[in-house]
CSV table of C-alpha atoms in Angstrom, one decimal:
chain,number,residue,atom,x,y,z
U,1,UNK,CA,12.6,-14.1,28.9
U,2,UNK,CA,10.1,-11.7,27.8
U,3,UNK,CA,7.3,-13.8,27.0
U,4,UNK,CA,4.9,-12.3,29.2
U,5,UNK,CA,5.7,-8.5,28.3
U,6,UNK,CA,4.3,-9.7,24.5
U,7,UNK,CA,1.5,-11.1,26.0
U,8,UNK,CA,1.1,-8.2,27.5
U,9,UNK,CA,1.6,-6.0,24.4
U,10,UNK,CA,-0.8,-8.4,22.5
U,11,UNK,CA,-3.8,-7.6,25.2
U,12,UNK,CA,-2.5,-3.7,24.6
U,13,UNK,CA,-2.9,-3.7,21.0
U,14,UNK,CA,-6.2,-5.7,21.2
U,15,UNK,CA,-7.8,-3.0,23.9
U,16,UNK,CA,-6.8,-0.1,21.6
U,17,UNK,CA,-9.4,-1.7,18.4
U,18,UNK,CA,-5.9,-1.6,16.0
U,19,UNK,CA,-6.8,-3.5,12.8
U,20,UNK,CA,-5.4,-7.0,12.5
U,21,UNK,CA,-2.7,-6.0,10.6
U,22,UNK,CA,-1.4,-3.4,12.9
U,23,UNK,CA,-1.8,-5.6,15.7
U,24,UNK,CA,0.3,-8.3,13.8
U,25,UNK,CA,3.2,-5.6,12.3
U,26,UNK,CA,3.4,-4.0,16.2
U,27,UNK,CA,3.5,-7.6,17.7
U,28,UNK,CA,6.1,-8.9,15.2
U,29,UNK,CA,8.4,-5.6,15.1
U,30,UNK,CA,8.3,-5.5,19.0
U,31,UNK,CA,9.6,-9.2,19.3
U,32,UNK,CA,12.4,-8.4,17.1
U,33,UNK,CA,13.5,-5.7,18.5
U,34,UNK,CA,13.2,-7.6,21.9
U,35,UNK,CA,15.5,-10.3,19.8
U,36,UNK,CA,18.0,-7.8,19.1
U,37,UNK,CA,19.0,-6.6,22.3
U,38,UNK,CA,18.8,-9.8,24.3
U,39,UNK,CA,17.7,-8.0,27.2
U,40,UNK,CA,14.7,-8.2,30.2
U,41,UNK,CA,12.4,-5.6,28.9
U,42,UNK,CA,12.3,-3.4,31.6
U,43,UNK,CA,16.1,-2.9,31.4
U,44,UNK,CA,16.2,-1.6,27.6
U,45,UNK,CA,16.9,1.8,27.6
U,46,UNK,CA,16.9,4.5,24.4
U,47,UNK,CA,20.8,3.8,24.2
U,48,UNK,CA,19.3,0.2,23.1
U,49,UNK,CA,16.9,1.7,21.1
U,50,UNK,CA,19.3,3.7,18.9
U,51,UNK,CA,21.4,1.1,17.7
U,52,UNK,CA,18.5,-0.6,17.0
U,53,UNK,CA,17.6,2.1,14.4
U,54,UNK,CA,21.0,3.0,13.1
U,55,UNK,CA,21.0,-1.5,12.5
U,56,UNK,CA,18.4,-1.2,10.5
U,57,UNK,CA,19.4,1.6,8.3
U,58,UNK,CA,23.5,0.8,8.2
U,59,UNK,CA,23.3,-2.7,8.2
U,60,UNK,CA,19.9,-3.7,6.1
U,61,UNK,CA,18.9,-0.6,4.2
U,62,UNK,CA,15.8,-0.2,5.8
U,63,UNK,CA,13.5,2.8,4.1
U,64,UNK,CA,13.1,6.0,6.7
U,65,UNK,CA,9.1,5.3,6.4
U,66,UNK,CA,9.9,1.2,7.4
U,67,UNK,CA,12.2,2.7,10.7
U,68,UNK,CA,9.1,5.0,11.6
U,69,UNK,CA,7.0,1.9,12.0
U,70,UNK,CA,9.1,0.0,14.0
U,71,UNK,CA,9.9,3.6,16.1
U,72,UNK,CA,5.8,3.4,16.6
U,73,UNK,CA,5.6,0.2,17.8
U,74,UNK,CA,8.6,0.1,20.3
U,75,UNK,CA,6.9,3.4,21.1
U,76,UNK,CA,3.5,1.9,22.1
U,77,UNK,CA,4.8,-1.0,23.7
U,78,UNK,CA,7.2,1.0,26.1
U,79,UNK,CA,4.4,3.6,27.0
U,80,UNK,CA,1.3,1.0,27.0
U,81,UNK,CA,3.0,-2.7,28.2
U,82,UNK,CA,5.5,-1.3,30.0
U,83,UNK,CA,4.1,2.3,31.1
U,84,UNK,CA,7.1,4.3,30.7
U,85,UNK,CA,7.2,7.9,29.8
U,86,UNK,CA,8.2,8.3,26.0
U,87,UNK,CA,10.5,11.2,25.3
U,88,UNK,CA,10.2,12.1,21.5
U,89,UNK,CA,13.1,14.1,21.6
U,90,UNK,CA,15.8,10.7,22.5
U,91,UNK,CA,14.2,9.0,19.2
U,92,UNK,CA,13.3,11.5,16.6
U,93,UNK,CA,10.9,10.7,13.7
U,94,UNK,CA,13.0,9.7,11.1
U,95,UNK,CA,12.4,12.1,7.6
U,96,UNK,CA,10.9,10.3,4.6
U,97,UNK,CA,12.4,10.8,1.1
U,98,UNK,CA,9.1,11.8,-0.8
U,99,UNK,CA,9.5,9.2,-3.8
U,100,UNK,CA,6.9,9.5,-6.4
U,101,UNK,CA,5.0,6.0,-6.8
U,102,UNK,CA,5.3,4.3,-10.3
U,103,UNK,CA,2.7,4.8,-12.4
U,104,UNK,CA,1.9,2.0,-15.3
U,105,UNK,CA,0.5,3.5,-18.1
U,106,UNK,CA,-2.8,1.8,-19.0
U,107,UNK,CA,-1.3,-0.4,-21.9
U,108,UNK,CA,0.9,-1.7,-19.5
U,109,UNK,CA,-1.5,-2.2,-16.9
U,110,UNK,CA,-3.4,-4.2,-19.4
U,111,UNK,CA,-0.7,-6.3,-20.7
U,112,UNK,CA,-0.2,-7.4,-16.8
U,113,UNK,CA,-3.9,-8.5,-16.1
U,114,UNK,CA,-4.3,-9.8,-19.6
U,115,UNK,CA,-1.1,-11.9,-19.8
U,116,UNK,CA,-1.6,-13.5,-16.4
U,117,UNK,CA,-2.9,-17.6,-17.1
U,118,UNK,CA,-3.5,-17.8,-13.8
U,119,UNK,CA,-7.2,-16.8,-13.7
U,120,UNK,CA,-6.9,-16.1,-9.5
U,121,UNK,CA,-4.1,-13.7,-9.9
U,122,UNK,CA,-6.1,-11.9,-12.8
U,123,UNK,CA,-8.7,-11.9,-10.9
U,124,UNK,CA,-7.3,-10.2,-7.5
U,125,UNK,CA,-5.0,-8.0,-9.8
U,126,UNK,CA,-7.7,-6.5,-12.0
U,127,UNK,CA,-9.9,-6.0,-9.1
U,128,UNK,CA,-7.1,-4.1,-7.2
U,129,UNK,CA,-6.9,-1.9,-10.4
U,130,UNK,CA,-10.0,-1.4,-10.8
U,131,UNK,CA,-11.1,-0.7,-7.6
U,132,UNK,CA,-8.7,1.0,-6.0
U,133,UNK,CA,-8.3,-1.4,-3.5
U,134,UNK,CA,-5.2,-2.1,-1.1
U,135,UNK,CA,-3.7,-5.2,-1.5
U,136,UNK,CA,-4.8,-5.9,2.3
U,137,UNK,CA,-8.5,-5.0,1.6
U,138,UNK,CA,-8.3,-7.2,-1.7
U,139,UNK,CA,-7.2,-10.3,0.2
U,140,UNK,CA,-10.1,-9.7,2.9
U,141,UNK,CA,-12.6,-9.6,0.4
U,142,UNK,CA,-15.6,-12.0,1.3
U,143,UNK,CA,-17.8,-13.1,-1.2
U,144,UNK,CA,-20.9,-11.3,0.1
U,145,UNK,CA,-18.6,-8.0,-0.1
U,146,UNK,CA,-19.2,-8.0,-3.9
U,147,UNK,CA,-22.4,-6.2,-4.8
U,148,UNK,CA,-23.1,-7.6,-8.2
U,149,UNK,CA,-26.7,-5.5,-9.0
U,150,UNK,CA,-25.2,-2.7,-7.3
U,151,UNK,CA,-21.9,-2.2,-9.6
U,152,UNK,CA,-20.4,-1.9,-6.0
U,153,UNK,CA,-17.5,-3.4,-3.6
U,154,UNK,CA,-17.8,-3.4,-0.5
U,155,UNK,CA,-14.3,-2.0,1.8
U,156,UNK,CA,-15.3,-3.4,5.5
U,157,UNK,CA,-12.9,-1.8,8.3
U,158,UNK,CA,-9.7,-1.0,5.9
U,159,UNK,CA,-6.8,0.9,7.0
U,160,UNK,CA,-8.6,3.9,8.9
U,161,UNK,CA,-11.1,1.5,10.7
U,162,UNK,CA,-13.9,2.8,8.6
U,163,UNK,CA,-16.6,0.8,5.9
U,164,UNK,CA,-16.7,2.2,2.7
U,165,UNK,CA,-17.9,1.0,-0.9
U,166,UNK,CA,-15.7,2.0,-4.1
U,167,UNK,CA,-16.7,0.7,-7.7
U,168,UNK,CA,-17.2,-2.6,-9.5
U,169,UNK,CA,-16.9,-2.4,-12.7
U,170,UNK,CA,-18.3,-4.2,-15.6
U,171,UNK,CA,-15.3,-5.9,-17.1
U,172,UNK,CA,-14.3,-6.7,-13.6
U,173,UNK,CA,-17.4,-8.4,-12.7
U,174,UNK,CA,-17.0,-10.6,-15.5
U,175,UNK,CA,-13.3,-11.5,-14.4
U,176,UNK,CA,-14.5,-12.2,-10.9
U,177,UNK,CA,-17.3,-14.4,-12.1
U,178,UNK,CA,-15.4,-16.3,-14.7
U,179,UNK,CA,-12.8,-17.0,-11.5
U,180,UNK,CA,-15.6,-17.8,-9.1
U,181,UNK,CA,-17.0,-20.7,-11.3
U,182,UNK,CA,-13.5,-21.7,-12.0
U,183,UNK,CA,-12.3,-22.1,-8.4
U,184,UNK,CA,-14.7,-23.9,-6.7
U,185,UNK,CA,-17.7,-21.0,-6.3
U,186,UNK,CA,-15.8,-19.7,-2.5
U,187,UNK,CA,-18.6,-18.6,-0.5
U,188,UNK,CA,-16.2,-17.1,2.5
U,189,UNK,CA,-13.4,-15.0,1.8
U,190,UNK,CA,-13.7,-14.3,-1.9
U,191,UNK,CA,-9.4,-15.1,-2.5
U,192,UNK,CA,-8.8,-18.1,0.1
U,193,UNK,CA,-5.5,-19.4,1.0
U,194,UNK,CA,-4.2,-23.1,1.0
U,195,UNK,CA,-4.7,-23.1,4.5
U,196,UNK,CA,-8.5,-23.5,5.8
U,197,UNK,CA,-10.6,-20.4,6.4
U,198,UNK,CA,-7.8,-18.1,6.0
U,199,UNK,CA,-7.8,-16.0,3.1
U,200,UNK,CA,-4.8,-15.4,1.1
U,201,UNK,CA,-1.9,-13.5,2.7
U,202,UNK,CA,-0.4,-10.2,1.2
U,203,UNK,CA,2.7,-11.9,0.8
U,204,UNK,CA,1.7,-13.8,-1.2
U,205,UNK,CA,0.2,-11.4,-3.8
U,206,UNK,CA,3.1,-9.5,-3.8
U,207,UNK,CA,5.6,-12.2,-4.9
U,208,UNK,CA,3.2,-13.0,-8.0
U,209,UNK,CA,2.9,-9.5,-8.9
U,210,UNK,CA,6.5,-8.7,-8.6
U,211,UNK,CA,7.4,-11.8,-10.2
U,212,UNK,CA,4.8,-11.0,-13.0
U,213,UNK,CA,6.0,-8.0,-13.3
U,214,UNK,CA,9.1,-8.3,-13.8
U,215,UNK,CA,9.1,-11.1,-16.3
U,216,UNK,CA,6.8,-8.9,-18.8
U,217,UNK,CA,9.9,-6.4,-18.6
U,218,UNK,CA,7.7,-3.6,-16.8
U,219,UNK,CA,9.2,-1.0,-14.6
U,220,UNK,CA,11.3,-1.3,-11.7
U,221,UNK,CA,9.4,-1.2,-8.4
U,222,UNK,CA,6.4,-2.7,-9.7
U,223,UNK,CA,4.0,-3.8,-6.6
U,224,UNK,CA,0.7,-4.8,-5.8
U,225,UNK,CA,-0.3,-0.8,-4.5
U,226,UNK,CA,1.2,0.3,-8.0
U,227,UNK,CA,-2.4,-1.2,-9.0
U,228,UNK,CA,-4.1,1.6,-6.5
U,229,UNK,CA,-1.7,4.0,-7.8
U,230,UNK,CA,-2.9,3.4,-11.4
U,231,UNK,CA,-6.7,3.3,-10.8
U,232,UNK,CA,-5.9,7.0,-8.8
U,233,UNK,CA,-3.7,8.6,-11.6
U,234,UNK,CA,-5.8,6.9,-14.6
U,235,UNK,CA,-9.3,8.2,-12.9
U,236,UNK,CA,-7.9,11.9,-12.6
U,237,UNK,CA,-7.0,11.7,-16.3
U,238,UNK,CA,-10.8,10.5,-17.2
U,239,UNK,CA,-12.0,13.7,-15.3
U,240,UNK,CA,-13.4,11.8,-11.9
U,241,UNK,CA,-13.2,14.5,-9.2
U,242,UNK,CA,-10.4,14.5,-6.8
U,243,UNK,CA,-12.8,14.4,-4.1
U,244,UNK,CA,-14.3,11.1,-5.0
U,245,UNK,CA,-11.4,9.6,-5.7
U,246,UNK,CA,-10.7,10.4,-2.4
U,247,UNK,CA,-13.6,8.9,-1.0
U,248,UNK,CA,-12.7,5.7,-3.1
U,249,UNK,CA,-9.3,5.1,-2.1
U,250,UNK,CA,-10.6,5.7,2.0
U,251,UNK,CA,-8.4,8.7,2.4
U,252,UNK,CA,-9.0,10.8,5.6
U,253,UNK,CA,-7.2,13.3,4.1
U,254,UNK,CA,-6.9,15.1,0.5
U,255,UNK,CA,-3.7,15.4,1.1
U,256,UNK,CA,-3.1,11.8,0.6
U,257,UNK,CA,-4.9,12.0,-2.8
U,258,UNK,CA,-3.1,15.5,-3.5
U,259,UNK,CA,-0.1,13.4,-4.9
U,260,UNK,CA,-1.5,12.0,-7.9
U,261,UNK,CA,-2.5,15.2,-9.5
U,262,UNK,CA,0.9,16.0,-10.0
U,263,UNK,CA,1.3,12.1,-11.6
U,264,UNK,CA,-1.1,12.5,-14.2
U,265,UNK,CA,-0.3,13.4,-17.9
U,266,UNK,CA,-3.1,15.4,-18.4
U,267,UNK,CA,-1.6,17.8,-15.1
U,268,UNK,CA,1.0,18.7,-17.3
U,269,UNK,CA,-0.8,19.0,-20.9
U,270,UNK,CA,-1.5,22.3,-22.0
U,271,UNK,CA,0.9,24.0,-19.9
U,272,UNK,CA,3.5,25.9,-22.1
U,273,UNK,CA,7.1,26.2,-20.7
U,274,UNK,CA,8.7,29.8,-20.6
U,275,UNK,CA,11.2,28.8,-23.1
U,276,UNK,CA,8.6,28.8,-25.9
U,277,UNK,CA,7.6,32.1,-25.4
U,278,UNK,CA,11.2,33.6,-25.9
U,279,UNK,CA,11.8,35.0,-30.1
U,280,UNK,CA,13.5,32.1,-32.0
U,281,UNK,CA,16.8,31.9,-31.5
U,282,UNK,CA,20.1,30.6,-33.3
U,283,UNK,CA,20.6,29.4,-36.5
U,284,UNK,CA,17.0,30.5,-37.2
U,285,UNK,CA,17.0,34.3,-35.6
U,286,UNK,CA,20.4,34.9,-37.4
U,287,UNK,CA,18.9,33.7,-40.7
U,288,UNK,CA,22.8,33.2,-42.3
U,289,UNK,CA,22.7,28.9,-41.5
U,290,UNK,CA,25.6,28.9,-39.4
């Protein structure tokens, strides 16, 4: 029924220059939203889009920040497929709980790289640590990207459409070669899939990580960003300016970095609370024991 609307949309989202993965999350959200009413596109109206939205967050618990995706891409695909005027105000943003990430200390993040006998999943893990890299700029990795002389990786078009390079370290570089030898030396994508000349699929690395994770006893809500998280929080700590770790990470803005400073141990060490600073009090001020 409305085959050629996501034809349409698919064109849209091509035509803007979206990253692949956008494309693919505004395609795939879009279709099932199309799914859920059951209606001809041009008949949905913001009546159909509401229950939509309260669905996802009565019926399948779906995070604010998860329902402001999908908002964004019914949004594009009403104004740019099917040219309609959007009005903001029928469909508010929803607000985000601000949930601090979890943070591994570095034993921890250790243990998970270290204890991993699969040498691809050490490999893409201690490289997303150590880099800072996002689990979708991990698994895009070619093999070219990694600049061996140079101590560098190279990012090519990541989240914000932009190139950048972020670190390669030393004990890293090992773990990448020891891998490379072991899995057949890849010469395209540096972490292929089963399937040929795709590289592996975010999915993928989450379930190992998770899985991992959690058999090792480690924290709830373990994922494969927690790795990015880390390598943020654990640079701060070592001194690197929040500056370049923003450049690192590829954030536009320092406000995105501006999170982690409040993460670190080292934020809070030093600073003394109030309460020490009042005279001793109780069984010590009164001096009797009692």
């Amino acid at each position: 029924m409305n085959e050629k609307y996501l034809l349409r949309l698919q064109e849209d989202l091509r035509l803007k220059n979206f990253t692949q993965n956008t494309c693919d999350d505004y395609y795939r959200f879009t279709k099932r939203f199309l799914e859920f009413t059951g209606k001809e596109a041009m008949s949905i109206t913001y009546a159909d889009i509401r229950r939509f939205i309260f669905h996802m967050k009565d019926n399948e618990s779906k995070k604010a920040s998860t329902i402001n995706v999908y908002t964004a891409a019914i949004r594009f695909f009403f104004e740019y497929t099917l040219g309609y005027v959007w009005d903001p105000k029928k469909i508010p943003k929803m607000k985000r709980d601000r949930q601090l990430p979890v943070i591994l200390t570095r034993e921890q993040v250790g243990l998970l790289i270290d204890s991993m006998d699969n040498y691809k999943h050490k490999a893409i893990t201690s490289t997303m640590y150590s880099s800072g890299l996002r689990v979708s700029e991990v698994c895009r990795l070619r093999y070219e990207d990694v600049r061996r002389s140079q101590r560098m990786i190279h990012v090519p078009l990541s989240k914000n459409r932009q190139d950048r390079y972020t670190i390669l370290s030393d004990r890293n570089l090992e773990i990448l070669t020891e891998y490379w030898y072991r899995y057949n030396r890849p010469r395209g994508w540096l972490f292929p899939s089963t399937v040929r000349d795709e590289p592996l699929t975010t999915a993928a690395v989450e379930t190992f990580i998770k899985d991992h994770a959690r058999a090792l006893g480690l924290p709830e809500g373990v994922t494969p960003h927690t790795m990015r998280h880390c390598f943020a929080c654990h640079a701060l700590e070592d001194g690197i300016s929040h500056t370049f770790i923003q450049q690192l990470l590829g954030h536009r803005s320092p406000n995105s970095t501006d999170v982690y400073l409040q993460m670190t141990s080292k934020a809070l060490m030093g600073i003394r609370s109030p309460f020490d600073t009042f005279e001793k009090m109780g069984m010590e001020a009164r001096g009797d024991g009692r």
